[in-house]
Amino acid sequence: MKLSYKLYPFQNSNPNQKSIGTIIILHGLFGSSKNWVTVAKLLSEFGTVYALDQRNHGDSPHSETHSIPIMASDLETFLHDFNIQNPILLGHSMGGLVAMYFDLTHPGVLKKLIVQDIAPRSYPFAYDKEIQSMSFPLDGFTSRSEIDLEMAKYVPDTFIRQFLQMSLERKEVGLYRWKLNVEGLNQTRRVFEDVFTAENPSETKTLFLLGGSSEYIRNSDLDVMDQFFKNNQKVKFEGGGHYIHFTHQKEFMETLVNWLQRET
């Protein structure tokens, strides 16, 4: 599948600063490249950045097929089409699973790997409320605030609703629609199960950025990360949840910059 993307060319005010290469960002479930504008602009000071829309998200095509291996295949196609060699790959949540799977099944391709708040293991599809909040008919709604009130019946968390609504689009005729393939994603509930069975661990330099209070990370996951990624560093953001690139943006950015400067 040909994926949509946003391009952020390498730009640095220091004429002596050379590009470290290509950096690719993979968003999480229900997200898109729109969630990563601030981070992408920062990373463009180090190299050329591509923020991708994964299948069934953003402006990329919809498909009945949605799995970690097939999204890794989409990434492989993207790298081939743009002749990208040895990129740095940053993935959050679902994007992190795709990034880890790609690295494990394509040894030596990545220059570095950055994974935000996800571990190389199976996860349940625990998003019934989010799916319900995007499944009611949008006919008759005349504003985002009206849609938000209806969504709040299913998802009380304002932050999560605002995150989901980044994929809400108003068409020229005034009607709203979800850019997400909501029904297609609802039909692929085993997308996060039984993915990581590779016997050969990765040697890629890997940075795990973890929310200290995230429900996505167990204490036992730290050993699993070490099992699959032998050359890794972990940074935990105290009090952080799953969306530390938003909630702990300053510390998140500083950590990324420091790691990239040290590693390059």
CSV table of N, CA, C and O in Angstrom, one decimal, residues 23 27 37 53 77 91 109 124 126 150 165 168-169 173 184 206 219 221 241 248 254:
chain,number,residue,atom,x,y,z
A,23,ILE,N,14.7,10.3,9.2
A,23,ILE,CA,13.9,9.9,10.4
A,23,ILE,C,12.5,9.7,10.0
A,23,ILE,O,11.9,10.5,9.3
A,27,HIS,N,2.8,6.8,13.9
A,27,HIS,CA,1.8,7.1,14.9
A,27,HIS,C,1.2,5.8,15.5
A,27,HIS,O,1.4,4.7,15.0
A,37,VAL,N,3.4,16.8,14.5
A,37,VAL,CA,4.0,18.0,13.9
A,37,VAL,C,5.1,18.6,14.7
A,37,VAL,O,6.2,18.9,14.2
A,53,ASP,N,1.2,8.4,7.6
A,53,ASP,CA,-0.1,7.9,8.0
A,53,ASP,C,-0.2,6.4,7.7
A,53,ASP,O,-0.1,6.0,6.5
A,77,THR,N,7.7,-1.0,1.7
A,77,THR,CA,7.4,-0.4,0.4
A,77,THR,C,7.7,1.1,0.4
A,77,THR,O,8.3,1.6,-0.6
A,91,GLY,N,8.5,5.0,16.7
A,91,GLY,CA,7.2,4.5,16.7
A,91,GLY,C,6.5,4.6,18.1
A,91,GLY,O,7.1,4.3,19.1
A,109,VAL,N,18.8,-3.0,8.8
A,109,VAL,CA,18.2,-2.0,7.9
A,109,VAL,C,18.2,-0.7,8.6
A,109,VAL,O,18.5,0.4,8.1
A,124,PRO,N,-4.2,-6.7,24.4
A,124,PRO,CA,-5.6,-6.9,24.1
A,124,PRO,C,-6.1,-5.6,23.3
A,124,PRO,O,-5.5,-4.5,23.4
A,126,ALA,N,-8.4,-3.1,23.7
A,126,ALA,CA,-9.3,-2.6,24.7
A,126,ALA,C,-9.8,-1.2,24.4
A,126,ALA,O,-9.6,-0.3,25.2
A,150,GLU,N,-21.8,14.2,22.2
A,150,GLU,CA,-22.3,12.8,22.0
A,150,GLU,C,-21.2,11.8,22.3
A,150,GLU,O,-21.4,10.8,22.9
A,165,GLN,N,-10.6,13.3,17.9
A,165,GLN,CA,-11.2,14.3,17.0
A,165,GLN,C,-10.2,15.0,16.0
A,165,GLN,O,-10.6,15.7,15.1
A,168,LEU,N,-11.3,13.8,12.8
A,168,LEU,CA,-12.6,14.2,12.4
A,168,LEU,C,-12.5,15.3,11.3
A,168,LEU,O,-11.9,16.4,11.6
A,169,GLU,N,-13.2,15.1,10.2
A,169,GLU,CA,-13.0,16.1,9.1
A,169,GLU,C,-14.4,16.6,8.7
A,169,GLU,O,-15.4,15.8,8.6
A,173,VAL,N,-19.5,20.1,1.9
A,173,VAL,CA,-20.9,20.2,2.0
A,173,VAL,C,-21.4,20.5,3.4
A,173,VAL,O,-22.6,20.6,3.7
A,184,GLY,N,-13.4,-0.8,9.9
A,184,GLY,CA,-12.3,-1.7,9.6
A,184,GLY,C,-11.4,-2.0,10.7
A,184,GLY,O,-11.1,-3.2,11.0
A,206,THR,N,18.6,1.0,20.5
A,206,THR,CA,17.2,1.3,20.7
A,206,THR,C,17.0,2.1,21.9
A,206,THR,O,17.6,1.9,23.0
A,219,ASN,N,6.1,-4.1,34.9
A,219,ASN,CA,7.5,-4.3,35.3
A,219,ASN,C,8.2,-5.4,34.5
A,219,ASN,O,9.4,-5.3,34.2
A,221,ASP,N,7.8,-6.2,31.5
A,221,ASP,CA,8.1,-5.8,30.1
A,221,ASP,C,9.5,-5.3,30.0
A,221,ASP,O,10.1,-5.4,28.9
A,241,GLY,N,1.9,9.1,31.3
A,241,GLY,CA,1.1,8.0,30.8
A,241,GLY,C,1.5,7.6,29.4
A,241,GLY,O,2.7,7.5,29.1
A,248,HIS,N,4.3,15.4,28.5
A,248,HIS,CA,5.6,15.7,29.0
A,248,HIS,C,6.5,16.2,27.9
A,248,HIS,O,7.6,15.7,27.8
A,254,GLU,N,13.7,17.1,25.1
A,254,GLU,CA,15.1,17.2,25.6
A,254,GLU,C,15.7,15.8,25.6
A,254,GLU,O,16.9,15.7,25.2
